[in-house]
Amino acid sequence: MKWIPSELHTHTLHSDGQHTLDQLVQSALALGIDCIALTDHNTQSGLQDRQRVQAETGIHIVPGMEWTTFYGHMLTLGIHDYVDWRSYGIYDIEQGIDEVHAQGGLVGIAHPFRIGSPICTGCYWEYPIYNWEKVDYIEVWSTLMPAIKKDSQRAYAWWTSLLNEGHRITATSGRDWHRTEDHDAPAAITYLGTEDEDQLWYSLDIVQTSDTPFTDHVELEPKDNSVLTAMRQGAVTITMGPLLTFTAHVVNPIHDNHAKRYSIGQEIDCPQDQILKLEIALDTICRQKHYLLVDQSLRLVVNSNQGILFEQQIPVQTEVYDCELVQVEALSWVHVELYGYFADMYSMIAFTNAIYITHSS
């Protein structure tokens, strides 16, 4: 599986950002990012130069928009026609979500616990959700250095509680990128996992020239579908620096090397009397020139609906670590977290989305 470094929450001059699309993409390239989602507030007009910028830079731009309402901000990705939030009130947001889904798009709750009105109108999420199956993802980490921010910590705890209730919702990070300054603190990266061929992700997008004036209709491309598939499946891992991933398989004493590996976001059936083996990979080479992680002893944690199952102190180096879980009968999900000192503060450095567990009789 290939992991695409991405930023899924950005703005330009077409709403309240300070970048042009060209400037935003150049800033993303300087950070080793291969894919961004353009999510201007209540408009898709910033996408008019999308194909040209993609062809000139090689970065991919996912069409999106941030519904900016009085009761919450909701990110929409992969829609080809404008969906107007003003048609819906506080108690019927799910009808708007249905309209996005009807176009094959995804919806995500942006910065759910950020301070709201009057400081930031609608930034705090107030919409009641009656059917959590309709929410595709939650922006768990938001803005720069998110792990130390109280609103991101609350969002992380909320997402964890939803997993414990049985909901399978993807977690992402979002810089909520409005401007770039020389003194910016570090931002998290959302890695999207794809099994698409290298030819798709490492080839330039094709520019389609047209004399037709720009409208709010956006043509989706194969890379868009790759991104949406990864997020829909939960093949997502978030980090301030090194890439953290893991797989799971049921131990077979005779043919363990040939057992099927299940990746982040997938579901594995593990009979209650079997052992579940995790193979956890830390990659310190990906994007290594774009972050600083000092030499130290890092804390690697396997967490679950039953709490912490495994801990190990590990060095800052690329390595694979094994973990065997023996008492699996009460497990419904597991994921991996990494803790250590980053930017002179001790915090969570990275976390993965979950692998989900069922138990046959």
Short mmCIF file of C-alpha atoms in Angstrom, two decimals:
data_model
loop_
_atom_site.label_atom_id
_atom_site.label_comp_id
_atom_site.label_asym_id
_atom_site.label_seq_id
_atom_site.Cartn_x
_atom_site.Cartn_y
_atom_site.Cartn_z
CA MET A 1 0.00 0.00 0.00
CA LYS A 2 1.23 3.50 -0.87
CA TRP A 3 0.73 6.34 1.59
CA ILE A 4 0.06 9.78 0.10
CA PRO A 5 0.97 12.79 2.33
CA SER A 6 -2.05 15.08 2.19
CA GLU A 7 -3.64 18.22 3.63
CA LEU A 8 -7.44 18.11 3.59
CA HIS A 9 -8.51 21.58 4.82
CA THR A 10 -7.29 24.64 2.91
CA HIS A 11 -8.50 28.09 1.85
CA THR A 12 -7.63 30.67 -0.80
CA LEU A 13 -8.51 34.26 -1.61
CA HIS A 14 -11.85 32.96 -2.88
CA SER A 15 -12.99 32.84 0.75
CA ASP A 16 -10.93 34.10 3.70
CA GLY A 17 -7.51 32.68 2.86
CA GLN A 18 -4.51 34.81 1.95
CA HIS A 19 -3.12 32.53 -0.80
CA THR A 20 -3.90 32.23 -4.45
CA LEU A 21 -4.23 28.59 -5.45
CA ASP A 22 -0.74 28.76 -6.98
CA GLN A 23 0.72 30.12 -3.74
CA LEU A 24 -1.08 27.53 -1.63
CA VAL A 25 0.23 24.68 -3.78
CA GLN A 26 3.79 26.02 -3.69
CA SER A 27 3.60 26.16 0.12
CA ALA A 28 2.30 22.58 0.18
CA LEU A 29 5.08 21.36 -2.11
CA ALA A 30 7.65 22.98 0.20
CA LEU A 31 6.33 20.70 2.97
CA GLY A 32 6.49 17.51 0.92
CA ILE A 33 2.72 17.27 0.43
CA ASP A 34 1.44 15.42 -2.65
CA CYS A 35 -2.29 16.11 -2.33
CA ILE A 36 -4.48 18.89 -0.97
CA ALA A 37 -8.22 19.38 -0.74
CA LEU A 38 -9.39 22.90 -1.54
CA THR A 39 -12.22 23.64 0.90
CA ASP A 40 -13.04 27.34 0.60
CA HIS A 41 -15.98 28.60 2.65
CA ASN A 42 -19.29 28.12 0.81
CA THR A 43 -17.78 28.38 -2.66
CA GLN A 44 -16.04 26.24 -5.28
CA SER A 45 -14.89 29.16 -7.40
CA GLY A 46 -11.27 28.68 -6.30
CA LEU A 47 -11.17 25.47 -8.34
CA GLN A 48 -11.25 27.28 -11.66
CA ASP A 49 -7.44 27.02 -12.02
CA ARG A 50 -7.28 23.49 -10.61
CA GLN A 51 -6.28 21.60 -13.75
CA ARG A 52 -3.64 24.11 -14.77
CA VAL A 53 -2.02 24.15 -11.33
CA GLN A 54 -2.07 20.36 -11.13
CA ALA A 55 -0.39 20.01 -14.51
CA GLU A 56 2.26 22.62 -13.71
CA THR A 57 3.17 21.32 -10.24
CA GLY A 58 2.29 17.63 -10.07
CA ILE A 59 0.32 18.10 -6.84
CA HIS A 60 -3.26 16.81 -6.81
CA ILE A 61 -6.14 19.07 -5.75
CA VAL A 62 -9.30 17.38 -4.51
CA PRO A 63 -12.43 19.49 -5.08
CA GLY A 64 -14.10 20.38 -1.83
CA MET A 65 -15.94 23.06 0.11
CA GLU A 66 -16.44 23.96 3.76
CA TRP A 67 -20.08 24.44 4.67
CA THR A 68 -19.74 27.44 6.95
CA THR A 69 -22.95 27.74 8.91
CA PHE A 70 -24.17 29.20 12.18
CA TYR A 71 -24.23 25.77 13.88
CA GLY A 72 -21.03 24.15 12.67
CA HIS A 73 -18.54 23.83 9.83
CA MET A 74 -18.77 20.73 7.65
CA LEU A 75 -16.21 19.73 5.03
CA THR A 76 -17.49 18.26 1.78
CA LEU A 77 -15.12 16.46 -0.59
CA GLY A 78 -15.58 15.08 -4.08
CA ILE A 79 -18.82 16.78 -5.08
CA HIS A 80 -19.18 17.90 -8.68
CA ASP A 81 -22.06 20.37 -8.20
CA TYR A 82 -22.58 23.03 -5.55
CA VAL A 83 -24.74 22.01 -2.57
CA ASP A 84 -26.21 24.98 -0.70
CA TRP A 85 -26.20 24.71 3.10
CA ARG A 86 -28.77 27.52 3.45
CA SER A 87 -31.55 25.08 2.59
CA TYR A 88 -31.12 23.26 5.90
CA GLY A 89 -31.62 24.15 9.56
CA ILE A 90 -30.05 22.88 12.74
CA TYR A 91 -32.26 19.78 12.94
CA ASP A 92 -32.10 18.62 9.31
CA ILE A 93 -28.36 18.71 8.55
CA GLU A 94 -28.59 15.02 7.62
CA GLN A 95 -30.70 15.96 4.59
CA GLY A 96 -27.79 18.09 3.41
CA ILE A 97 -25.42 15.19 4.05
CA ASP A 98 -27.68 12.99 1.92
CA GLU A 99 -27.43 15.51 -0.92
CA VAL A 100 -23.62 15.38 -0.77
CA HIS A 101 -23.64 11.59 -0.66
CA ALA A 102 -25.98 11.50 -3.66
CA GLN A 103 -23.10 12.98 -5.69
CA GLY A 104 -20.66 10.38 -4.35
CA GLY A 105 -19.04 12.92 -2.03
CA LEU A 106 -17.91 12.68 1.58
CA VAL A 107 -18.72 14.83 4.60
CA GLY A 108 -16.53 15.53 7.60
CA ILE A 109 -17.06 17.50 10.78
CA ALA A 110 -14.43 20.26 10.94
CA HIS A 111 -12.80 21.34 14.25
CA PRO A 112 -15.86 20.29 16.30
CA PHE A 113 -14.72 21.82 19.61
CA ARG A 114 -13.13 25.06 18.44
CA ILE A 115 -14.42 28.14 20.24
CA GLY A 116 -17.60 29.33 18.55
CA SER A 117 -19.64 32.51 18.34
CA PRO A 118 -18.97 35.36 18.70
CA ILE A 119 -15.24 34.66 18.35
CA CYS A 120 -15.61 32.28 15.41
CA THR A 121 -19.14 32.12 14.04
CA GLY A 122 -20.32 28.53 13.78
CA CYS A 123 -16.89 27.00 14.46
CA TYR A 124 -18.24 24.92 17.36
CA TRP A 125 -20.27 21.93 16.19
CA GLU A 126 -23.87 22.12 17.43
CA TYR A 127 -25.78 20.04 14.87
CA PRO A 128 -27.37 16.91 16.39
CA ILE A 129 -26.46 13.76 14.48
CA TYR A 130 -29.15 11.07 14.67
CA ASN A 131 -27.46 8.59 12.32
CA TRP A 132 -23.69 8.45 12.67
CA GLU A 133 -23.42 6.15 9.66
CA LYS A 134 -23.90 9.29 7.57
CA VAL A 135 -20.75 11.03 8.86
CA ASP A 136 -17.70 9.92 6.90
CA TYR A 137 -14.94 11.54 8.94
CA ILE A 138 -14.09 13.87 11.79
CA GLU A 139 -11.26 16.39 11.73
CA VAL A 140 -9.80 15.17 15.01
CA TRP A 141 -6.61 17.24 14.84
CA SER A 142 -6.98 20.86 13.76
CA THR A 143 -4.60 23.79 13.09
CA LEU A 144 -0.86 23.86 13.88
CA MET A 145 0.63 21.66 16.64
CA PRO A 146 -2.81 20.13 17.16
CA ALA A 147 -1.90 17.47 19.73
CA ILE A 148 -1.33 20.10 22.43
CA LYS A 149 -4.55 22.00 21.69
CA LYS A 150 -7.48 21.42 24.06
CA ASP A 151 -10.06 21.44 21.25
CA SER A 152 -8.15 18.73 19.34
CA GLN A 153 -7.77 16.67 22.52
CA ARG A 154 -11.54 16.86 23.04
CA ALA A 155 -12.16 15.90 19.42
CA TYR A 156 -9.80 12.92 19.76
CA ALA A 157 -11.63 11.75 22.89
CA TRP A 158 -15.00 12.21 21.13
CA TRP A 159 -13.88 10.17 18.13
CA THR A 160 -12.62 7.43 20.47
CA SER A 161 -15.96 7.34 22.29
CA LEU A 162 -17.78 6.98 18.95
CA LEU A 163 -15.54 4.03 18.05
CA ASN A 164 -16.38 2.49 21.42
CA GLU A 165 -20.08 2.85 20.60
CA GLY A 166 -19.54 0.81 17.43
CA HIS A 167 -19.38 3.61 14.85
CA ARG A 168 -16.72 3.33 12.16
CA ILE A 169 -15.73 6.91 11.43
CA THR A 170 -12.45 7.98 9.86
CA ALA A 171 -10.25 10.44 11.76
CA THR A 172 -8.22 13.08 9.88
CA SER A 173 -6.11 16.14 10.58
CA GLY A 174 -6.72 19.54 9.03
CA ARG A 175 -4.46 22.55 9.16
CA ASP A 176 -7.37 24.84 8.25
CA TRP A 177 -4.78 26.55 6.10
CA HIS A 178 -5.44 30.25 5.52
CA ARG A 179 -1.93 31.70 5.33
CA THR A 180 1.75 30.74 5.45
CA GLU A 181 4.23 32.52 7.70
CA ASP A 182 7.97 31.95 8.17
CA HIS A 183 7.45 31.35 11.89
CA ASP A 184 4.60 28.82 11.52
CA ALA A 185 4.56 25.98 14.04
CA PRO A 186 4.59 22.44 12.60
CA ALA A 187 1.44 21.05 11.03
CA ALA A 188 0.20 17.47 11.04
CA ILE A 189 0.00 15.41 7.87
CA THR A 190 -2.84 13.08 6.89
CA TYR A 191 -1.50 10.08 4.98
CA LEU A 192 -4.01 8.39 2.68
CA GLY A 193 -3.47 4.72 1.89
CA THR A 194 -4.08 3.56 -1.66
CA GLU A 195 -3.52 0.35 -3.56
CA ASP A 196 -3.80 2.13 -6.91
CA GLU A 197 -0.90 1.73 -9.29
CA ASP A 198 2.11 4.06 -9.14
CA GLN A 199 1.23 5.14 -12.66
CA LEU A 200 -1.87 6.89 -11.29
CA TRP A 201 -0.29 8.82 -8.42
CA TYR A 202 3.07 9.60 -9.94
CA SER A 203 1.92 10.89 -13.30
CA LEU A 204 0.83 14.43 -14.07
CA ASP A 205 -2.84 15.29 -14.34
CA ILE A 206 -4.02 16.11 -17.84
CA VAL A 207 -5.13 19.66 -18.58
CA GLN A 208 -8.43 19.79 -20.41
CA THR A 209 -8.71 23.11 -22.19
CA SER A 210 -12.14 24.57 -22.76
CA ASP A 211 -13.65 27.85 -23.86
CA THR A 212 -16.58 27.30 -21.50
CA PRO A 213 -16.65 29.80 -18.60
CA PHE A 214 -16.10 28.39 -15.12
CA THR A 215 -19.21 27.11 -13.37
CA ASP A 216 -19.78 25.35 -10.07
CA HIS A 217 -19.68 22.00 -11.88
CA VAL A 218 -16.39 20.16 -11.27
CA GLU A 219 -15.27 17.07 -13.15
CA LEU A 220 -13.83 14.40 -10.85
CA GLU A 221 -10.62 12.63 -11.81
CA PRO A 222 -9.17 9.15 -11.05
CA LYS A 223 -7.02 10.55 -8.22
CA ASP A 224 -10.12 12.06 -6.62
CA ASN A 225 -11.69 8.62 -6.53
CA SER A 226 -8.50 7.22 -5.02
CA VAL A 227 -8.62 9.80 -2.23
CA LEU A 228 -12.32 9.31 -1.55
CA THR A 229 -11.89 5.53 -1.47
CA ALA A 230 -9.06 5.76 1.08
CA MET A 231 -11.09 8.04 3.35
CA ARG A 232 -14.27 6.01 2.93
CA GLN A 233 -12.38 2.85 3.91
CA GLY A 234 -10.55 4.50 6.80
CA ALA A 235 -7.12 3.86 5.25
CA VAL A 236 -5.75 6.96 6.96
CA THR A 237 -2.94 7.67 9.42
CA ILE A 238 -2.01 11.03 10.97
CA THR A 239 1.38 12.28 12.07
CA MET A 240 3.47 15.28 12.99
CA GLY A 241 6.50 13.56 11.46
CA PRO A 242 7.24 9.85 10.91
CA LEU A 243 4.79 7.60 9.09
CA LEU A 244 3.08 5.16 11.48
CA THR A 245 1.17 2.18 10.05
CA PHE A 246 0.22 -1.34 11.08
CA THR A 247 -1.36 -4.55 9.85
CA ALA A 248 -3.11 -7.38 11.69
CA HIS A 249 -3.50 -11.09 11.05
CA VAL A 250 -4.67 -14.18 12.89
CA VAL A 251 -1.71 -16.28 13.97
CA ASN A 252 -1.33 -19.56 12.12
CA PRO A 253 1.36 -21.66 13.88
CA ILE A 254 2.18 -23.53 10.67
CA HIS A 255 1.80 -20.95 7.90
CA ASP A 256 2.01 -17.63 9.76
CA ASN A 257 4.12 -15.96 7.06
CA HIS A 258 1.35 -16.62 4.52
CA ALA A 259 -1.57 -15.43 6.65
CA LYS A 260 -3.60 -12.60 5.10
CA ARG A 261 -2.65 -9.18 6.46
CA TYR A 262 -5.39 -6.66 7.14
CA SER A 263 -4.60 -2.97 6.86
CA ILE A 264 -5.78 0.19 8.60
CA GLY A 265 -9.52 0.68 8.11
CA GLN A 266 -10.25 -2.96 7.32
CA GLU A 267 -12.19 -5.56 9.30
CA ILE A 268 -10.61 -8.80 10.46
CA ASP A 269 -12.45 -11.83 11.82
CA CYS A 270 -10.55 -13.28 14.76
CA PRO A 271 -12.10 -16.30 16.53
CA GLN A 272 -12.14 -15.82 20.28
CA ASP A 273 -9.63 -18.62 20.92
CA GLN A 274 -7.07 -17.31 18.43
CA ILE A 275 -4.12 -14.93 18.74
CA LEU A 276 -4.15 -11.63 16.86
CA LYS A 277 -0.73 -10.45 15.71
CA LEU A 278 0.01 -6.83 14.87
CA GLU A 279 2.97 -5.72 12.78
CA ILE A 280 3.63 -2.03 13.48
CA ALA A 281 5.84 -0.05 11.11
CA LEU A 282 7.54 3.25 11.90
CA ASP A 283 9.01 4.99 8.85
CA THR A 284 11.32 7.89 9.69
CA ILE A 285 12.48 8.32 6.08
CA CYS A 286 9.24 9.61 4.50
CA ARG A 287 9.34 13.42 4.42
CA GLN A 288 12.32 13.35 6.83
CA LYS A 289 13.64 16.71 5.62
CA HIS A 290 10.31 18.39 6.43
CA TYR A 291 10.24 17.80 10.19
CA LEU A 292 12.64 17.52 13.12
CA LEU A 293 12.35 14.63 15.56
CA VAL A 294 15.25 14.62 18.00
CA ASP A 295 16.91 11.38 19.06
CA GLN A 296 14.97 10.00 22.03
CA SER A 297 13.05 7.04 23.38
CA LEU A 298 9.54 7.09 21.88
CA ARG A 299 6.50 5.45 23.46
CA LEU A 300 4.63 3.10 21.13
CA VAL A 301 1.09 2.24 22.28
CA VAL A 302 -1.58 -0.16 21.03
CA ASN A 303 -4.95 1.19 22.15
CA SER A 304 -8.43 -0.28 21.81
CA ASN A 305 -12.00 -0.26 23.05
CA GLN A 306 -10.59 -2.10 26.09
CA GLY A 307 -7.90 0.49 26.73
CA ILE A 308 -4.15 0.13 26.30
CA LEU A 309 -3.10 -3.39 25.32
CA PHE A 310 0.62 -2.97 24.65
CA GLU A 311 3.40 -0.44 25.23
CA GLN A 312 7.04 -0.37 24.17
CA GLN A 313 9.85 2.16 24.24
CA ILE A 314 11.42 2.44 20.80
CA PRO A 315 14.21 4.52 19.20
CA VAL A 316 13.79 7.09 16.44
CA GLN A 317 14.49 4.81 13.50
CA THR A 318 12.69 2.96 10.73
CA GLU A 319 11.67 -0.41 12.12
CA VAL A 320 8.85 -2.97 12.33
CA TYR A 321 7.60 -4.14 15.73
CA ASP A 322 5.48 -7.21 16.51
CA CYS A 323 2.74 -7.41 19.10
CA GLU A 324 0.59 -10.47 19.90
CA LEU A 325 -2.83 -10.03 21.46
CA VAL A 326 -4.02 -13.16 23.24
CA GLN A 327 -7.29 -12.14 24.91
CA VAL A 328 -9.23 -10.85 21.93
CA GLU A 329 -12.82 -11.80 22.74
CA ALA A 330 -13.82 -8.32 23.96
CA LEU A 331 -12.00 -6.36 21.24
CA SER A 332 -13.94 -4.48 18.56
CA TRP A 333 -11.14 -2.20 17.34
CA VAL A 334 -7.43 -1.52 17.79
CA HIS A 335 -5.15 1.25 16.64
CA VAL A 336 -1.63 2.53 17.28
CA GLU A 337 -0.35 5.74 18.87
CA LEU A 338 3.14 7.24 19.15
CA TYR A 339 4.27 9.63 21.90
CA GLY A 340 7.43 11.63 22.43
CA TYR A 341 9.03 15.06 22.38
CA PHE A 342 8.21 17.12 19.30
CA ALA A 343 8.94 20.85 18.97
CA ASP A 344 10.19 20.84 22.59
CA MET A 345 6.90 19.48 23.96
CA TYR A 346 5.87 15.99 25.00
CA SER A 347 2.68 14.92 23.23
CA MET A 348 1.15 12.43 20.87
CA ILE A 349 3.20 12.50 17.67
CA ALA A 350 1.18 10.15 15.49
CA PHE A 351 -1.86 7.90 15.50
CA THR A 352 -3.54 5.55 13.06
CA ASN A 353 -7.14 4.85 12.29
CA ALA A 354 -8.49 1.55 13.51
CA ILE A 355 -8.56 -2.01 12.32
CA TYR A 356 -11.96 -3.41 13.28
CA ILE A 357 -12.39 -6.85 14.82
CA THR A 358 -15.25 -9.31 14.66
CA HIS A 359 -15.40 -12.77 16.23
CA SER A 360 -16.79 -15.88 14.59
CA SER A 361 -18.13 -18.58 16.85
#
